[in-house]
Tab-separated table of N, CA and C in Angstrom:
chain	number	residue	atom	x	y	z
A	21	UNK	N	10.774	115.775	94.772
A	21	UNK	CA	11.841	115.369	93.870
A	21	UNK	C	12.562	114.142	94.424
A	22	UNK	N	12.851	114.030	95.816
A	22	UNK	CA	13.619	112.999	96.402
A	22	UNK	C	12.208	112.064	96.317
A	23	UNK	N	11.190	111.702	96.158
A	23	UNK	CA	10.378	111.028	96.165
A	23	UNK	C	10.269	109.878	94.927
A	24	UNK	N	10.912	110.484	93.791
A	24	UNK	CA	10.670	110.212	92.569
A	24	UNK	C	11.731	109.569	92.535
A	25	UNK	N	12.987	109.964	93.031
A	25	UNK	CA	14.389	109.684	93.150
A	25	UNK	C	14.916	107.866	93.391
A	26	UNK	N	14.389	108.024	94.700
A	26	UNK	CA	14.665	106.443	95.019
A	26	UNK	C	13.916	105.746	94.470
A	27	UNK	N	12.347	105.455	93.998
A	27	UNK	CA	12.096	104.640	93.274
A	27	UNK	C	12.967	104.097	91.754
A	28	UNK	N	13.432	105.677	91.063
A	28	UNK	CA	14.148	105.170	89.969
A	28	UNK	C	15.430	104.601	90.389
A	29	UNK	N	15.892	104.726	91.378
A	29	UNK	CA	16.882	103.888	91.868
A	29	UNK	C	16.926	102.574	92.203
A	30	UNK	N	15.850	102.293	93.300
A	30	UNK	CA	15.120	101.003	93.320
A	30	UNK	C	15.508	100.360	91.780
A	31	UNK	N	14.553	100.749	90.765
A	31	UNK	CA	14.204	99.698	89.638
A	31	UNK	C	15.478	99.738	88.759
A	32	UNK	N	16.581	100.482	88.930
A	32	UNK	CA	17.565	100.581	87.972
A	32	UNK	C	18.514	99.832	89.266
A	33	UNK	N	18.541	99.464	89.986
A	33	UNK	CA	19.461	98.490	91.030
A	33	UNK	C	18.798	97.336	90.583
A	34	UNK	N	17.617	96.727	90.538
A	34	UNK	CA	16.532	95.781	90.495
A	34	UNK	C	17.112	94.820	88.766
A	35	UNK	N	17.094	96.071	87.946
A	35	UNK	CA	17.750	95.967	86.409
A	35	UNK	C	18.936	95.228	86.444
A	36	UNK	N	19.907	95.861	87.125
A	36	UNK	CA	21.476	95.764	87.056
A	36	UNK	C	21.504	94.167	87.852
A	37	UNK	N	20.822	93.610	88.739
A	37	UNK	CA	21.011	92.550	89.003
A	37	UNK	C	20.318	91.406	88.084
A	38	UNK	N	18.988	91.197	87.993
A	38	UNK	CA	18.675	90.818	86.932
A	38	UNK	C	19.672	90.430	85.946
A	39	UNK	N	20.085	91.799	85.137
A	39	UNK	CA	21.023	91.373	83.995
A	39	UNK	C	22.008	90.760	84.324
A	40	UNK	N	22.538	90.719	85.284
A	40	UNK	CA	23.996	90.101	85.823
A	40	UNK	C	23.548	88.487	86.121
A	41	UNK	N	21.933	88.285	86.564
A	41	UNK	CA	21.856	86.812	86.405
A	41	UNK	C	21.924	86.042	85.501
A	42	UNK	N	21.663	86.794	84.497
A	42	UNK	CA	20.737	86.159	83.051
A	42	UNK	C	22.367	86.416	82.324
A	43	UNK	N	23.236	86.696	82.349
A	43	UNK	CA	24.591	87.044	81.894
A	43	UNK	C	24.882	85.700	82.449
A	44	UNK	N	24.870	85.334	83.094
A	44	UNK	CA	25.666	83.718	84.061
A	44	UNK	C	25.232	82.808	84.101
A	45	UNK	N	23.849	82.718	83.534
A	45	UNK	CA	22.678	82.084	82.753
A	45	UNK	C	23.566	81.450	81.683
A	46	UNK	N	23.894	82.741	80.778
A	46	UNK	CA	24.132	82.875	78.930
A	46	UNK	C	24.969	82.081	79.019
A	47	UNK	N	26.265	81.887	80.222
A	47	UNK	CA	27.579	81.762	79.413
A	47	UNK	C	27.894	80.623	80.628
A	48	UNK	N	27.384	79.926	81.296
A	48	UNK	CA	27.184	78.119	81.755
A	48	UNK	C	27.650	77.322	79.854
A	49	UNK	N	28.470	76.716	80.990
A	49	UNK	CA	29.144	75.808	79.581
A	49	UNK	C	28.873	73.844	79.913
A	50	UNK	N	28.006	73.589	79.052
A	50	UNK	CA	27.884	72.452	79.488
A	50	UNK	C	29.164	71.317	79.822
A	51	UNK	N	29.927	71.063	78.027
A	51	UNK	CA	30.999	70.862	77.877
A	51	UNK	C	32.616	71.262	77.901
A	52	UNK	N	32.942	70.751	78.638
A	52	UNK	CA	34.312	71.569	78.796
A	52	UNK	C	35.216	71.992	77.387
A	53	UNK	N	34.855	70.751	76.454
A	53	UNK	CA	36.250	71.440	75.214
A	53	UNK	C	35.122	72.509	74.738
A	54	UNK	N	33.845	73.151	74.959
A	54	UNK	CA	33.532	74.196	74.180
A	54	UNK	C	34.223	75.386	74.984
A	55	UNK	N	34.084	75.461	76.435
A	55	UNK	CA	35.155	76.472	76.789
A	55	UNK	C	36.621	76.197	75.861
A	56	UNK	N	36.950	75.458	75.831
A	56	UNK	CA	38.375	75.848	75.485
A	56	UNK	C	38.452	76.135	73.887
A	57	UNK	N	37.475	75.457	73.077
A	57	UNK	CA	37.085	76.023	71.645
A	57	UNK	C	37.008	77.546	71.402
A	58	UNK	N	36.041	78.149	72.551
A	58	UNK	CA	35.545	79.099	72.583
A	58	UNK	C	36.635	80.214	72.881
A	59	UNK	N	37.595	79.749	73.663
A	59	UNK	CA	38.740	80.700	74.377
A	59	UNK	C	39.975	80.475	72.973
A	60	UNK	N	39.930	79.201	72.020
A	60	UNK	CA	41.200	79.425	71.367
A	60	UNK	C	40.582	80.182	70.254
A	61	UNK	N	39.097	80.640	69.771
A	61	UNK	CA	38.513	81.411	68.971
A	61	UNK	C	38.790	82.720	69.120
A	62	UNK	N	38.757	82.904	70.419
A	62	UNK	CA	38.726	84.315	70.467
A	62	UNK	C	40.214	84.924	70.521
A	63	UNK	N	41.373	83.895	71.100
A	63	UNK	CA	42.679	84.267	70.680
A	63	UNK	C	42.845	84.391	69.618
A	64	UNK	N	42.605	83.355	68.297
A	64	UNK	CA	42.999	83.673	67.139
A	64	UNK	C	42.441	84.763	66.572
A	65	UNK	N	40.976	85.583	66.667
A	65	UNK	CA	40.423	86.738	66.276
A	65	UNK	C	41.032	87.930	66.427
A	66	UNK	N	41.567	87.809	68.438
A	66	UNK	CA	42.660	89.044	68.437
A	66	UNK	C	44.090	88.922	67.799
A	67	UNK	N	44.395	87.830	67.516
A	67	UNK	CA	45.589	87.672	66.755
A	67	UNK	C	45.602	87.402	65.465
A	68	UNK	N	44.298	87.891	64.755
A	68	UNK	CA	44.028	88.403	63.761
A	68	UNK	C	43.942	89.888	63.326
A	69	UNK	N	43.292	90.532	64.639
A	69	UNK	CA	42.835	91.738	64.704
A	69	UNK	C	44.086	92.597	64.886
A	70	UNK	N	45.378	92.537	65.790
A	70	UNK	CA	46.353	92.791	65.741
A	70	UNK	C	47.423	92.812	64.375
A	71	UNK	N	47.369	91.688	63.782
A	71	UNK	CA	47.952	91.291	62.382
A	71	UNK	C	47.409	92.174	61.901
A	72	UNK	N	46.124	92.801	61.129
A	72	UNK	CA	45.649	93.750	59.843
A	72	UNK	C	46.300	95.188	60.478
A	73	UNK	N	46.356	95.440	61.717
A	73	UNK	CA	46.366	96.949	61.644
A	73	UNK	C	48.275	97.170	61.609
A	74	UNK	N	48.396	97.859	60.393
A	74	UNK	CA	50.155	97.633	60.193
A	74	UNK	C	50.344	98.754	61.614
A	75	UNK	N	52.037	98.480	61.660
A	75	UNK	CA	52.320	99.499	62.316
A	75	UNK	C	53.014	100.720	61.651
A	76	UNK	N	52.578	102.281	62.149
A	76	UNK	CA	53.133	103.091	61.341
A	76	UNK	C	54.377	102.811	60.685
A	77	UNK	N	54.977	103.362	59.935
A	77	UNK	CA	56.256	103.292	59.319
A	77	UNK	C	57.153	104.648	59.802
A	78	UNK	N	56.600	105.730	60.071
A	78	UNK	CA	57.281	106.307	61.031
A	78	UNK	C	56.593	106.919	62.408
A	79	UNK	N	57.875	107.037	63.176
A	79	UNK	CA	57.035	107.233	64.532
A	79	UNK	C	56.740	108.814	64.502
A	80	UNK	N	55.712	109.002	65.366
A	80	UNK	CA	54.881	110.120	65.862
A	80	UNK	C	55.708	110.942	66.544
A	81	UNK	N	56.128	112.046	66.036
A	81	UNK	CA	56.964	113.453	66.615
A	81	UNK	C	58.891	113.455	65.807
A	82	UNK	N	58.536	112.706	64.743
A	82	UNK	CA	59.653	113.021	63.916
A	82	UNK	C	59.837	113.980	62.727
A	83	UNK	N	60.733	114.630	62.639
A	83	UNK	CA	60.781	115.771	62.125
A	83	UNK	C	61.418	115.137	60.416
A	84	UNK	N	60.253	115.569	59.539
A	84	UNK	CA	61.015	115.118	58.249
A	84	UNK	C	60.344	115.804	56.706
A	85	UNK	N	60.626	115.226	55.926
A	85	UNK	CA	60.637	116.507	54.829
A	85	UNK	C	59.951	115.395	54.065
A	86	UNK	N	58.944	115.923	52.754
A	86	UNK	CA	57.902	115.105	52.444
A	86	UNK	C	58.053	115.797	50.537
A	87	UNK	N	58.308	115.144	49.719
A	87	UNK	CA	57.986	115.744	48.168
A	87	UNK	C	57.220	115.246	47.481
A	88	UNK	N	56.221	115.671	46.693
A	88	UNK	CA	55.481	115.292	46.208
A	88	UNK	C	54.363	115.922	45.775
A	89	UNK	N	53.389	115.333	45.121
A	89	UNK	CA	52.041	115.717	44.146
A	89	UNK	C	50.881	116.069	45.282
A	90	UNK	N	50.857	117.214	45.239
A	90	UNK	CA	48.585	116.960	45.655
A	90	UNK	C	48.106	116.889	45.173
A	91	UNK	N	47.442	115.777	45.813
A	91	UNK	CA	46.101	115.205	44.833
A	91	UNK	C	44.982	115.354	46.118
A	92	UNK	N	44.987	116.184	46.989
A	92	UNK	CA	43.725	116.560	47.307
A	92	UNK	C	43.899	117.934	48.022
A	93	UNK	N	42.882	118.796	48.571
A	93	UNK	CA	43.115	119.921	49.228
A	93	UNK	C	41.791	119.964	49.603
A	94	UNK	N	42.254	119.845	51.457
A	94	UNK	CA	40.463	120.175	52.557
A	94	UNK	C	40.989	121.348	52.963
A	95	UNK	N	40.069	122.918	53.017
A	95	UNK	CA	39.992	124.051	53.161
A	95	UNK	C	39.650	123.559	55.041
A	96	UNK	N	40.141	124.545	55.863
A	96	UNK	CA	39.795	124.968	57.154
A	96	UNK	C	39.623	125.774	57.172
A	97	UNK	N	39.743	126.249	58.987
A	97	UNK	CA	39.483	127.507	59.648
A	97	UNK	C	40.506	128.270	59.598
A	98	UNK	N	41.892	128.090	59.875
A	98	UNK	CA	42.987	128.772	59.537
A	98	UNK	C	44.019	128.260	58.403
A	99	UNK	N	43.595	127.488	58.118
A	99	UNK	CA	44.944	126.956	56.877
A	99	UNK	C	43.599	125.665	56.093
A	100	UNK	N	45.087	124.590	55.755
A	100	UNK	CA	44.032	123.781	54.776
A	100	UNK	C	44.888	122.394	55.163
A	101	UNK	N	44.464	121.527	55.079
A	101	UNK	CA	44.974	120.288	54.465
A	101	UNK	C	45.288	120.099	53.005
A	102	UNK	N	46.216	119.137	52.833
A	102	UNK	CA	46.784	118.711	51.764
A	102	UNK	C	47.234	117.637	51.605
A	103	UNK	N	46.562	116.635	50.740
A	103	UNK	CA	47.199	115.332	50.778
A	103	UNK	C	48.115	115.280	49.623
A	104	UNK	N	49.314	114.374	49.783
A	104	UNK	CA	50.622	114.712	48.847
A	104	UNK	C	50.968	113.294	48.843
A	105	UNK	N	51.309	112.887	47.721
A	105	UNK	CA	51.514	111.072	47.279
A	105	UNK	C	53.344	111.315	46.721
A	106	UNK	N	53.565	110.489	47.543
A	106	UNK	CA	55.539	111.213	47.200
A	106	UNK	C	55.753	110.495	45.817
A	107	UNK	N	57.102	109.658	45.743
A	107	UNK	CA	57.601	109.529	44.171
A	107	UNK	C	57.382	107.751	44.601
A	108	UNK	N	57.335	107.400	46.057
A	108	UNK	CA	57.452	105.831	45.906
A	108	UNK	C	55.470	105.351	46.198
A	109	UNK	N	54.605	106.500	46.227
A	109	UNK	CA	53.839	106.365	45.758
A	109	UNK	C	53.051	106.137	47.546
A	110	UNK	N	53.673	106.971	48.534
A	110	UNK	CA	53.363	106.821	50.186
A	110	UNK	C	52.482	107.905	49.509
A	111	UNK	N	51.296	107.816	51.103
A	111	UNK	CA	50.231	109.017	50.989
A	111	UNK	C	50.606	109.691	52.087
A	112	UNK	N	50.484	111.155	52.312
A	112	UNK	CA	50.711	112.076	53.517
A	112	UNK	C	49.471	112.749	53.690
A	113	UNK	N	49.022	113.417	54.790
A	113	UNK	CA	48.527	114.230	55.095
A	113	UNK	C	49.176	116.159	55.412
A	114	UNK	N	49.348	116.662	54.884
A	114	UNK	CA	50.247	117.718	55.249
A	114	UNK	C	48.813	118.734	55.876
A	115	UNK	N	48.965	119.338	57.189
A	115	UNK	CA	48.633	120.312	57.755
A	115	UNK	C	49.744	121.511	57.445
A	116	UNK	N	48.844	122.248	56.670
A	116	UNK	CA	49.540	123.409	56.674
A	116	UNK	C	48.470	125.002	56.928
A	117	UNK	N	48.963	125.770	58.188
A	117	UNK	CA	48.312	126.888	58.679
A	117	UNK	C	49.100	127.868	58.869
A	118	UNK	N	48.891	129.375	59.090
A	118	UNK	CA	49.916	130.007	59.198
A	118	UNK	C	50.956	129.809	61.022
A	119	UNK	N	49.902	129.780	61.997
A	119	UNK	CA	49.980	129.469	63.052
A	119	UNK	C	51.757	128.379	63.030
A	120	UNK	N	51.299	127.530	62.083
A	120	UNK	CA	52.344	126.416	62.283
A	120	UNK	C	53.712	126.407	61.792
A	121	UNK	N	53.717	127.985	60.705
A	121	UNK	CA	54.714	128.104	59.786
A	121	UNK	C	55.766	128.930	61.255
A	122	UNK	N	56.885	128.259	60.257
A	122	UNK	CA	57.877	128.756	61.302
A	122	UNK	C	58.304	130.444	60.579
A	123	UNK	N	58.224	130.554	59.434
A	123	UNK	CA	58.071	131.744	58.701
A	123	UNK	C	56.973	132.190	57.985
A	124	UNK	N	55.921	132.855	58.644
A	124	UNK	CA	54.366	132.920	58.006
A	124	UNK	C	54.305	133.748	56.885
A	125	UNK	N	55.070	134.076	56.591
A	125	UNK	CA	55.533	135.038	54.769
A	125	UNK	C	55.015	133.563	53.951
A	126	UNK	N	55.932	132.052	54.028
A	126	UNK	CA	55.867	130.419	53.313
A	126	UNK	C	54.391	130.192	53.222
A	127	UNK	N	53.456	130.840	53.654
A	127	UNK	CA	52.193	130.306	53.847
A	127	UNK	C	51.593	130.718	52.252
A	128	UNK	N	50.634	129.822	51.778
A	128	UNK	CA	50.333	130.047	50.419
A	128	UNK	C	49.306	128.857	49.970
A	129	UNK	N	48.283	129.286	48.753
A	129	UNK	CA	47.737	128.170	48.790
A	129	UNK	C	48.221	127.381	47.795
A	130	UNK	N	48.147	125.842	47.566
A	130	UNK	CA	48.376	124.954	46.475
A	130	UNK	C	47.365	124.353	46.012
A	131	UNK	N	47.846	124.132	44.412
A	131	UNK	CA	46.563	123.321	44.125
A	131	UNK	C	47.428	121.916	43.317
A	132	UNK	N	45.903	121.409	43.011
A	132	UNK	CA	46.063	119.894	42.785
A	132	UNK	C	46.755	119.752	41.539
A	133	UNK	N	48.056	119.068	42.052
A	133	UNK	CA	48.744	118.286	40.508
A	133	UNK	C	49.877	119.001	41.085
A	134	UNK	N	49.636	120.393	41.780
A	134	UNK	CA	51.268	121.044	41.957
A	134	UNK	C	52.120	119.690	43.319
A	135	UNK	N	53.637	120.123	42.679
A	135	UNK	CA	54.617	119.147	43.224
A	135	UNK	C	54.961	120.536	44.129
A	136	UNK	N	54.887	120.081	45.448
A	136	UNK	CA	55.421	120.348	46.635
A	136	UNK	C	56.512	120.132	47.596
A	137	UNK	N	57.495	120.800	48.587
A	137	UNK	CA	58.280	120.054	49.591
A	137	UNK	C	57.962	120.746	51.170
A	138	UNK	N	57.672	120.056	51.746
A	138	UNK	CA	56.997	120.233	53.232
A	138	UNK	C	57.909	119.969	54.168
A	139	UNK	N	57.956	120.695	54.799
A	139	UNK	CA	59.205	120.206	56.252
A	139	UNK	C	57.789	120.420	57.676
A	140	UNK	N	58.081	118.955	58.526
A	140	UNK	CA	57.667	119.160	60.012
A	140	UNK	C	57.242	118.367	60.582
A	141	UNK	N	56.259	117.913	61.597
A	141	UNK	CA	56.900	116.707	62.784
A	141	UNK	C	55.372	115.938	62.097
A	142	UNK	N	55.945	115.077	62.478
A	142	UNK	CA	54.741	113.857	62.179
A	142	UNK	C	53.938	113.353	63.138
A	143	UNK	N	52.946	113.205	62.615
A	143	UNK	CA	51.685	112.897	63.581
A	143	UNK	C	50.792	111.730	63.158
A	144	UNK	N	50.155	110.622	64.065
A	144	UNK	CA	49.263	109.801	63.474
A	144	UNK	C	48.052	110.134	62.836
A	145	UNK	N	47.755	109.759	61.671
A	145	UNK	CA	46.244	109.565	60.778
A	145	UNK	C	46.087	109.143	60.326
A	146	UNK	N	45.547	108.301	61.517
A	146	UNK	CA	44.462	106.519	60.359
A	146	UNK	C	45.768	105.885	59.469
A	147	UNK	N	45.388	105.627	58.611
A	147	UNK	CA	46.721	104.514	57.935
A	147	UNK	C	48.083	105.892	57.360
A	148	UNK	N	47.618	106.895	57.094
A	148	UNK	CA	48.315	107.747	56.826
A	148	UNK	C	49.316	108.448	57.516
A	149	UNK	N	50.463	108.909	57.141
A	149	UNK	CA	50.779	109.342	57.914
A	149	UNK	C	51.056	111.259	58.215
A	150	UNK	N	50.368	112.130	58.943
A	150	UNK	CA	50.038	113.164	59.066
A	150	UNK	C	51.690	113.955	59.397
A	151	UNK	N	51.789	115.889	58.565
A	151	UNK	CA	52.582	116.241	59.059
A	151	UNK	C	52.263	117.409	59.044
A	152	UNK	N	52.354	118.272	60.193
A	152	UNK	CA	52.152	119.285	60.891
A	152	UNK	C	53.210	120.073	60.608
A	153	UNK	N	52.699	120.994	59.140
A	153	UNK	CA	54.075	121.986	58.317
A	153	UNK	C	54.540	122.677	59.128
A	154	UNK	N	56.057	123.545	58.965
A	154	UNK	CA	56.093	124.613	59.599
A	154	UNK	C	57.002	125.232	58.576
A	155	UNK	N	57.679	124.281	57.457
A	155	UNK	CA	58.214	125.127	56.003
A	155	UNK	C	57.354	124.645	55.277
A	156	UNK	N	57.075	125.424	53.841
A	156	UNK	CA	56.601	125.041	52.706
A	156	UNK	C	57.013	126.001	51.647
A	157	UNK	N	57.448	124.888	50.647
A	157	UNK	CA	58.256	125.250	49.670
A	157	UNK	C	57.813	124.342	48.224
């Protein structure tokens, strides 16, 4: 087994240099303003890439109350998701399980079109913003 060992070591050390030549090869710059072309490209891309992604509108672990329509419902393992579009037309994610209810009697299912009010802390999802019930009413 140790026989087999160092050879694949050998040729995967052998690899890793190689590529590291041919990397320093790639990126030899003949002309100097293409380095600096090349470096103000890639600033403006991340300062593009920064610009599209908004920043939440509220922060992560605030406690707040949510009204509104579902217009979707994902079934789980102990509870369900619920997405709820309020009156100014924001999208939520509402987690609601019994686990999370602060009174597990509130636990119940909803369906789509019913108007809802959700109390509990907020959490990030994707552009949305997620809330982890613990009333529902």
């Amino acid at each position: 087994m140790k026989n087999k060992i160092k050879p694949i070591l050998a040729a995967a050390a052998l690899l890793a240099v190689i590529a590291c030549s041919e990397k320093k090869d790639a990126v030899s710059v003949q002309d100097p303003t293409d380095a600096i072309n090349a470096t103000d490209t890639i600033t403006a891309v991340n300062d593009t890439a920064k610009a599209s992604v908004p920043p939440p509108a509220i922060a992560e672990g605030t406690n707040i109350t949510v009204k509104g329509v579902v217009t979707e419902i994902i079934n789980g393992k102990d509870g369900y998701m619920a997405k709820i579009k309020d009156e100014q037309g924001k999208l939520y994610t509402a987690t609601i399980s019994i686990p999370n209810m602060t009174d597990p009697k509130q636990f119940r299912a909803v369906k789509i079109g019913e108007t809802i009010t959700v109390s509990g802390t907020t959490f990030v999802l994707g552009e949305e913003t997620g809330v982890k019930v613990n009333t529902l009413e």
